[in-house]
Amino acid sequence: MSKVILVTGAGRGLGTDIVREALAAGHQVVATGRRPDEVEKSLGGPQDNLLVTKLDVTSLEDAEAAVQAAVDRFGRIDVLINNAGNFFAGYFEEITPAQMRRQIETNLFGPMNVTRAVLPVLPVLREQRAGHVITLSSSAGIIGQEFCVAYAASKFGVEGWMESLRYDVEPYGIHTTVVEPGFFRTELLVDGSTIWPEPTIDDYAERTTATVAAWKSMNGQQPGDPAKLARALLAIADQDKPLLRFVAGADAIEGVQAKAQELLAQAEASRELGGDLGYDDTGA
């Protein structure tokens, strides 16, 4: 069945693939980005089932305007795909407080802004008693990694928000899915999406230089195919009971399984000290 799908970050990488696959499948698509002319160009120009509109996800006003444009054009929204994001790489001591805030502003408050516009401010989905919010997290939202402290912080936040949002909106027939991809060729590691650190602390300088070189060499060599991921997301959007959490890619599945085992082991190891911390009935 044809749906109206709003996609953030549609001008490059996975966002472009999602829009192309959605259009090919017969859906009506609202493709958003900070530079709508570039978004439209990347998608091959104007199309009957395509609306391109400006959206900087850090702006709630932009989000509200994009949602209103979608409703004006197509009459409703069925699926929101929060895809926009960026990556501030580096070790914690070399990431400035301003950079950390910018990372979380884009990757966590950004999808919150768009979802806030779609749900309570302009309650398109809630009035329909239907709909689906899909938000791209990362395997780094489950597994902390070296050189990813800012990015992981933002994505761990996405995980908690989306896992809890489910309980808020599920009574209204609105589904939620948080997506945890591994390494895909999504342009995340290109200079336009990644902010690389400059070595400023001697203790980290050698590691920073080596890690930046290693990550840059990985770009274009990641094992995941973003077009296949886009098709998988559309398949989830078409499910009657969509996955609450979609772990995408063999590398991510392996990593999440290992993290789950580690958490179970840590919980068991905490039992002796942490298992009996309640009040003593004697009042002692």
mmCIF file of C-alpha atoms in Angstrom:
data_model
loop_
_atom_site.group_PDB
_atom_site.id
_atom_site.type_symbol
_atom_site.label_atom_id
_atom_site.label_comp_id
_atom_site.label_asym_id
_atom_site.label_seq_id
_atom_site.Cartn_x
_atom_site.Cartn_y
_atom_site.Cartn_z
ATOM 1 C CA MET A 1 0.000 0.000 0.000
ATOM 2 C CA SER A 2 1.293 3.453 -0.873
ATOM 3 C CA LYS A 3 2.379 5.560 2.101
ATOM 4 C CA VAL A 4 3.455 9.152 2.674
ATOM 5 C CA ILE A 5 7.009 8.988 4.033
ATOM 6 C CA LEU A 6 8.999 11.928 5.418
ATOM 7 C CA VAL A 7 12.776 11.417 5.336
ATOM 8 C CA THR A 8 15.323 13.699 6.998
ATOM 9 C CA GLY A 9 18.871 14.063 5.712
ATOM 10 C CA ALA A 10 17.770 13.140 2.182
ATOM 11 C CA GLY A 11 20.513 14.978 0.317
ATOM 12 C CA ARG A 12 23.232 12.352 0.579
ATOM 13 C CA GLY A 13 24.092 8.846 1.680
ATOM 14 C CA LEU A 14 21.425 6.608 3.148
ATOM 15 C CA GLY A 15 18.781 9.333 3.023
ATOM 16 C CA THR A 16 19.044 9.540 -0.763
ATOM 17 C CA ASP A 17 18.827 5.755 -1.043
ATOM 18 C CA ILE A 18 15.728 5.659 1.170
ATOM 19 C CA VAL A 19 13.970 8.262 -0.966
ATOM 20 C CA ARG A 20 14.892 6.562 -4.240
ATOM 21 C CA GLU A 21 13.740 3.157 -3.009
ATOM 22 C CA ALA A 22 10.517 4.604 -1.609
ATOM 23 C CA LEU A 23 9.684 6.361 -4.867
ATOM 24 C CA ALA A 24 10.467 3.217 -6.846
ATOM 25 C CA ALA A 25 8.066 1.307 -4.586
ATOM 26 C CA GLY A 26 5.249 3.760 -5.357
ATOM 27 C CA HIS A 27 5.257 5.786 -2.155
ATOM 28 C CA GLN A 28 4.813 9.542 -1.847
ATOM 29 C CA VAL A 29 7.932 11.025 -0.287
ATOM 30 C CA VAL A 30 8.836 14.223 1.521
ATOM 31 C CA ALA A 31 12.621 14.560 1.158
ATOM 32 C CA THR A 32 14.156 17.107 3.500
ATOM 33 C CA GLY A 33 17.565 18.649 3.962
ATOM 34 C CA ARG A 34 19.317 21.888 4.837
ATOM 35 C CA ARG A 35 19.868 22.684 1.132
ATOM 36 C CA PRO A 36 16.727 21.633 -0.748
ATOM 37 C CA ASP A 37 18.137 22.517 -4.183
ATOM 38 C CA GLU A 38 20.952 20.028 -3.640
ATOM 39 C CA VAL A 39 18.499 17.428 -2.315
ATOM 40 C CA GLU A 40 16.342 17.721 -5.419
ATOM 41 C CA LYS A 41 19.393 17.558 -7.691
ATOM 42 C CA SER A 42 20.674 14.406 -5.951
ATOM 43 C CA LEU A 43 17.283 12.778 -6.561
ATOM 44 C CA GLY A 44 17.175 13.578 -10.283
ATOM 45 C CA GLY A 45 14.910 16.634 -10.268
ATOM 46 C CA PRO A 46 11.181 17.195 -9.655
ATOM 47 C CA GLN A 47 8.836 14.188 -9.575
ATOM 48 C CA ASP A 48 5.088 13.844 -9.110
ATOM 49 C CA ASN A 49 5.303 11.842 -5.885
ATOM 50 C CA LEU A 50 8.190 13.858 -4.442
ATOM 51 C CA LEU A 51 8.153 16.976 -2.280
ATOM 52 C CA VAL A 52 11.530 18.478 -1.429
ATOM 53 C CA THR A 53 11.551 20.960 1.420
ATOM 54 C CA LYS A 54 14.073 22.677 3.675
ATOM 55 C CA LEU A 55 14.726 21.173 7.083
ATOM 56 C CA ASP A 56 17.602 21.769 9.459
ATOM 57 C CA VAL A 57 16.737 19.262 12.163
ATOM 58 C CA THR A 58 18.209 21.484 14.872
ATOM 59 C CA SER A 59 15.397 23.981 14.174
ATOM 60 C CA LEU A 60 11.953 23.170 15.570
ATOM 61 C CA GLU A 61 10.529 25.925 13.347
ATOM 62 C CA ASP A 62 11.975 24.220 10.250
ATOM 63 C CA ALA A 63 10.487 20.925 11.417
ATOM 64 C CA GLU A 64 7.036 22.407 11.898
ATOM 65 C CA ALA A 65 7.180 24.065 8.475
ATOM 66 C CA ALA A 66 8.295 20.838 6.781
ATOM 67 C CA VAL A 67 5.483 18.859 8.393
ATOM 68 C CA GLN A 68 2.933 21.483 7.349
ATOM 69 C CA ALA A 69 4.272 21.421 3.782
ATOM 70 C CA ALA A 70 3.923 17.626 3.755
ATOM 71 C CA VAL A 71 0.317 17.779 4.934
ATOM 72 C CA ASP A 72 -0.507 20.564 2.459
ATOM 73 C CA ARG A 73 0.899 18.513 -0.422
ATOM 74 C CA PHE A 74 -0.094 14.945 0.444
ATOM 75 C CA GLY A 75 -2.757 15.336 3.129
ATOM 76 C CA ARG A 76 -1.042 13.204 5.776
ATOM 77 C CA ILE A 77 2.138 11.535 6.977
ATOM 78 C CA ASP A 78 2.281 7.785 7.503
ATOM 79 C CA VAL A 79 5.973 7.181 8.227
ATOM 80 C CA LEU A 80 8.690 9.431 9.616
ATOM 81 C CA ILE A 81 12.280 8.284 9.047
ATOM 82 C CA ASN A 82 14.710 10.257 11.215
ATOM 83 C CA ASN A 83 17.910 9.737 9.254
ATOM 84 C CA ALA A 84 19.854 13.036 9.466
ATOM 85 C CA GLY A 85 23.000 13.019 11.553
ATOM 86 C CA ASN A 86 26.717 13.689 11.721
ATOM 87 C CA PHE A 87 29.830 12.430 13.493
ATOM 88 C CA PHE A 88 32.216 14.365 15.721
ATOM 89 C CA ALA A 89 35.167 11.991 15.973
ATOM 90 C CA GLY A 90 37.853 12.116 18.610
ATOM 91 C CA TYR A 91 38.885 11.460 22.184
ATOM 92 C CA PHE A 92 36.846 13.079 24.950
ATOM 93 C CA GLU A 93 39.553 15.496 26.138
ATOM 94 C CA GLU A 94 40.030 16.807 22.600
ATOM 95 C CA ILE A 95 36.335 17.355 21.895
ATOM 96 C CA THR A 96 35.302 20.814 23.065
ATOM 97 C CA PRO A 97 32.134 21.338 25.096
ATOM 98 C CA ALA A 98 30.695 23.252 22.118
ATOM 99 C CA GLN A 99 31.392 20.317 19.773
ATOM 100 C CA MET A 100 29.793 17.872 22.207
ATOM 101 C CA ARG A 101 26.676 20.037 22.365
ATOM 102 C CA ARG A 102 26.545 20.308 18.575
ATOM 103 C CA GLN A 103 26.797 16.524 18.276
ATOM 104 C CA ILE A 104 23.906 15.935 20.655
ATOM 105 C CA GLU A 105 21.931 18.837 19.191
ATOM 106 C CA THR A 106 21.986 17.213 15.748
ATOM 107 C CA ASN A 107 21.815 13.510 16.534
ATOM 108 C CA LEU A 108 19.453 13.538 19.529
ATOM 109 C CA PHE A 109 17.547 16.805 19.698
ATOM 110 C CA GLY A 110 17.312 16.840 15.889
ATOM 111 C CA PRO A 111 15.094 13.757 15.592
ATOM 112 C CA MET A 112 13.253 14.879 18.711
ATOM 113 C CA ASN A 113 12.431 18.188 16.992
ATOM 114 C CA VAL A 114 11.064 16.488 13.892
ATOM 115 C CA THR A 115 9.102 13.912 15.866
ATOM 116 C CA ARG A 116 7.748 16.644 18.134
ATOM 117 C CA ALA A 117 6.521 18.492 15.051
ATOM 118 C CA VAL A 118 4.908 15.390 13.584
ATOM 119 C CA LEU A 119 3.208 14.200 16.770
ATOM 120 C CA PRO A 120 1.964 16.777 19.314
ATOM 121 C CA VAL A 121 2.524 20.123 17.601
ATOM 122 C CA LEU A 122 0.969 19.114 14.295
ATOM 123 C CA PRO A 123 -0.709 15.825 15.332
ATOM 124 C CA VAL A 124 -0.859 14.275 11.901
ATOM 125 C CA LEU A 125 -0.134 10.702 12.957
ATOM 126 C CA ARG A 126 -2.048 10.779 16.231
ATOM 127 C CA GLU A 127 -5.270 11.928 14.588
ATOM 128 C CA GLN A 128 -5.028 8.989 12.185
ATOM 129 C CA ARG A 129 -4.534 6.548 15.082
ATOM 130 C CA ALA A 130 -1.794 5.107 12.899
ATOM 131 C CA GLY A 131 1.748 5.804 11.818
ATOM 132 C CA HIS A 132 5.348 4.813 12.328
ATOM 133 C CA VAL A 133 8.390 6.660 13.656
ATOM 134 C CA ILE A 134 11.704 5.120 12.551
ATOM 135 C CA THR A 135 14.903 6.632 13.935
ATOM 136 C CA LEU A 136 18.426 5.772 12.849
ATOM 137 C CA SER A 137 20.685 5.061 15.779
ATOM 138 C CA SER A 138 23.877 3.032 15.335
ATOM 139 C CA SER A 139 25.652 0.029 16.755
ATOM 140 C CA ALA A 140 27.532 2.811 18.589
ATOM 141 C CA GLY A 141 24.260 3.471 20.406
ATOM 142 C CA ILE A 142 24.580 0.050 22.013
ATOM 143 C CA ILE A 143 28.352 -0.461 22.121
ATOM 144 C CA GLY A 144 30.786 2.213 23.288
ATOM 145 C CA GLN A 145 33.799 2.540 21.019
ATOM 146 C CA GLU A 146 37.176 4.249 21.014
ATOM 147 C CA PHE A 147 37.227 7.649 19.289
ATOM 148 C CA CYS A 148 33.394 7.776 19.302
ATOM 149 C CA VAL A 149 32.618 9.296 22.680
ATOM 150 C CA ALA A 150 30.493 12.193 21.380
ATOM 151 C CA TYR A 151 28.751 10.139 18.717
ATOM 152 C CA ALA A 152 28.062 7.268 21.124
ATOM 153 C CA ALA A 153 26.689 9.667 23.721
ATOM 154 C CA SER A 154 24.230 11.055 21.181
ATOM 155 C CA LYS A 155 23.181 7.623 19.923
ATOM 156 C CA PHE A 156 22.848 6.106 23.401
ATOM 157 C CA GLY A 157 20.467 9.017 24.032
ATOM 158 C CA VAL A 158 18.509 8.119 20.891
ATOM 159 C CA GLU A 159 18.181 4.550 22.164
ATOM 160 C CA GLY A 160 16.696 5.601 25.507
ATOM 161 C CA TRP A 161 14.392 8.168 23.945
ATOM 162 C CA MET A 162 13.019 5.818 21.301
ATOM 163 C CA GLU A 163 12.659 2.867 23.658
ATOM 164 C CA SER A 164 10.605 5.057 26.009
ATOM 165 C CA LEU A 165 8.692 6.895 23.247
ATOM 166 C CA ARG A 166 7.136 3.562 22.333
ATOM 167 C CA TYR A 167 5.092 3.563 25.526
ATOM 168 C CA ASP A 168 3.918 7.143 24.989
ATOM 169 C CA VAL A 169 2.530 6.669 21.484
ATOM 170 C CA GLU A 170 1.682 2.975 21.238
ATOM 171 C CA PRO A 171 -1.827 3.511 22.716
ATOM 172 C CA TYR A 172 -2.601 5.656 19.654
ATOM 173 C CA GLY A 173 -1.624 2.974 17.165
ATOM 174 C CA ILE A 174 1.737 4.586 16.382
ATOM 175 C CA HIS A 175 4.672 2.212 15.988
ATOM 176 C CA THR A 176 8.304 2.991 16.763
ATOM 177 C CA THR A 177 11.497 1.385 15.476
ATOM 178 C CA VAL A 178 15.060 2.248 16.416
ATOM 179 C CA VAL A 179 17.637 1.127 13.836
ATOM 180 C CA GLU A 180 21.172 0.094 14.766
ATOM 181 C CA PRO A 181 23.294 -0.213 11.612
ATOM 182 C CA GLY A 182 26.851 -1.438 11.571
ATOM 183 C CA PHE A 183 29.245 -0.136 8.916
ATOM 184 C CA PHE A 184 27.480 0.862 5.684
ATOM 185 C CA ARG A 185 28.708 2.995 2.792
ATOM 186 C CA THR A 186 26.485 5.890 3.827
ATOM 187 C CA GLU A 187 28.959 8.808 3.443
ATOM 188 C CA LEU A 188 29.112 9.190 7.233
ATOM 189 C CA LEU A 189 32.913 9.162 7.038
ATOM 190 C CA VAL A 190 33.225 11.829 4.334
ATOM 191 C CA ASP A 191 34.384 15.268 5.417
ATOM 192 C CA GLY A 192 30.919 16.794 5.000
ATOM 193 C CA SER A 193 29.451 14.450 7.618
ATOM 194 C CA THR A 194 32.428 13.800 9.895
ATOM 195 C CA ILE A 195 34.265 16.467 11.887
ATOM 196 C CA TRP A 196 37.806 15.203 12.380
ATOM 197 C CA PRO A 197 39.782 16.335 15.434
ATOM 198 C CA GLU A 198 43.053 18.201 15.399
ATOM 199 C CA PRO A 199 45.627 16.728 17.811
ATOM 200 C CA THR A 200 45.869 19.169 20.736
ATOM 201 C CA ILE A 201 47.092 16.970 23.593
ATOM 202 C CA ASP A 202 50.430 15.223 23.297
ATOM 203 C CA ASP A 203 49.228 12.057 25.027
ATOM 204 C CA TYR A 204 46.605 11.539 22.295
ATOM 205 C CA ALA A 205 48.453 12.895 19.272
ATOM 206 C CA GLU A 206 49.875 9.637 17.943
ATOM 207 C CA ARG A 207 46.620 7.725 18.509
ATOM 208 C CA THR A 208 44.548 10.511 16.962
ATOM 209 C CA THR A 209 46.678 10.674 13.811
ATOM 210 C CA ALA A 210 46.622 6.899 13.366
ATOM 211 C CA THR A 211 42.907 6.557 14.078
ATOM 212 C CA VAL A 212 41.890 9.353 11.694
ATOM 213 C CA ALA A 213 43.946 7.730 8.929
ATOM 214 C CA ALA A 214 42.407 4.315 9.632
ATOM 215 C CA TRP A 215 38.839 5.626 9.641
ATOM 216 C CA LYS A 216 39.348 7.664 6.463
ATOM 217 C CA SER A 217 40.760 4.593 4.715
ATOM 218 C CA MET A 218 37.616 2.702 5.679
ATOM 219 C CA ASN A 219 35.345 5.080 3.719
ATOM 220 C CA GLY A 220 33.966 3.325 0.660
ATOM 221 C CA GLN A 221 35.124 -0.053 1.957
ATOM 222 C CA GLN A 222 32.379 -0.641 4.538
ATOM 223 C CA PRO A 223 30.647 -4.016 4.054
ATOM 224 C CA GLY A 224 27.051 -2.771 4.175
ATOM 225 C CA ASP A 225 25.056 -1.792 1.053
ATOM 226 C CA PRO A 226 22.927 1.296 1.854
ATOM 227 C CA ALA A 227 20.412 0.504 -0.915
ATOM 228 C CA LYS A 228 19.726 -2.864 0.719
ATOM 229 C CA LEU A 229 19.380 -1.149 4.094
ATOM 230 C CA ALA A 230 16.920 1.327 2.575
ATOM 231 C CA ARG A 231 14.810 -1.536 1.211
ATOM 232 C CA ALA A 232 14.910 -3.244 4.610
ATOM 233 C CA LEU A 233 13.641 -0.074 6.316
ATOM 234 C CA LEU A 234 10.744 0.149 3.870
ATOM 235 C CA ALA A 235 9.949 -3.514 4.507
ATOM 236 C CA ILE A 236 9.801 -2.777 8.249
ATOM 237 C CA ALA A 237 7.550 0.219 7.601
ATOM 238 C CA ASP A 238 5.182 -2.138 5.799
ATOM 239 C CA GLN A 239 4.953 -4.668 8.652
ATOM 240 C CA ASP A 240 1.711 -4.916 10.642
ATOM 241 C CA LYS A 241 3.776 -5.315 13.818
ATOM 242 C CA PRO A 242 7.129 -3.690 13.018
ATOM 243 C CA LEU A 243 10.332 -4.531 14.826
ATOM 244 C CA LEU A 244 10.905 -2.322 17.867
ATOM 245 C CA ARG A 245 14.667 -2.599 17.319
ATOM 246 C CA PHE A 246 16.299 -3.421 13.990
ATOM 247 C CA VAL A 247 19.955 -4.449 14.173
ATOM 248 C CA ALA A 248 21.240 -3.957 10.628
ATOM 249 C CA GLY A 249 24.241 -5.780 9.230
ATOM 250 C CA ALA A 250 26.075 -8.941 10.234
ATOM 251 C CA ASP A 251 28.770 -6.908 12.031
ATOM 252 C CA ALA A 252 26.165 -5.083 14.111
ATOM 253 C CA ILE A 253 24.288 -8.289 14.968
ATOM 254 C CA GLU A 254 27.504 -9.935 16.153
ATOM 255 C CA GLY A 255 28.438 -6.877 18.217
ATOM 256 C CA VAL A 256 25.019 -6.495 19.833
ATOM 257 C CA GLN A 257 24.912 -10.186 20.725
ATOM 258 C CA ALA A 258 28.333 -9.876 22.390
ATOM 259 C CA LYS A 259 27.182 -6.760 24.281
ATOM 260 C CA ALA A 260 24.056 -8.584 25.484
ATOM 261 C CA GLN A 261 26.202 -11.410 26.829
ATOM 262 C CA GLU A 262 28.511 -8.900 28.514
ATOM 263 C CA LEU A 263 25.556 -7.154 30.187
ATOM 264 C CA LEU A 264 24.215 -10.459 31.500
ATOM 265 C CA ALA A 265 27.645 -11.340 32.850
ATOM 266 C CA GLN A 266 28.022 -7.933 34.528
ATOM 267 C CA ALA A 267 24.548 -8.205 36.071
ATOM 268 C CA GLU A 268 25.426 -11.611 37.501
ATOM 269 C CA ALA A 269 28.777 -10.336 38.772
ATOM 270 C CA SER A 270 26.922 -7.502 40.552
ATOM 271 C CA ARG A 271 24.622 -9.885 42.407
ATOM 272 C CA GLU A 272 26.777 -10.292 45.529
ATOM 273 C CA LEU A 273 27.197 -6.546 46.137
ATOM 274 C CA GLY A 274 24.071 -5.241 44.426
ATOM 275 C CA GLY A 275 21.433 -7.892 44.951
ATOM 276 C CA ASP A 276 20.511 -7.089 48.560
ATOM 277 C CA LEU A 277 20.531 -3.330 48.991
ATOM 278 C CA GLY A 278 16.980 -2.910 50.273
ATOM 279 C CA TYR A 279 15.967 -1.762 53.747
ATOM 280 C CA ASP A 280 16.426 -4.329 56.484
ATOM 281 C CA ASP A 281 13.068 -5.293 58.071
ATOM 282 C CA THR A 282 14.660 -4.824 61.478
ATOM 283 C CA GLY A 283 15.383 -1.182 60.680
ATOM 284 C CA ALA A 284 19.122 -1.699 61.061
#
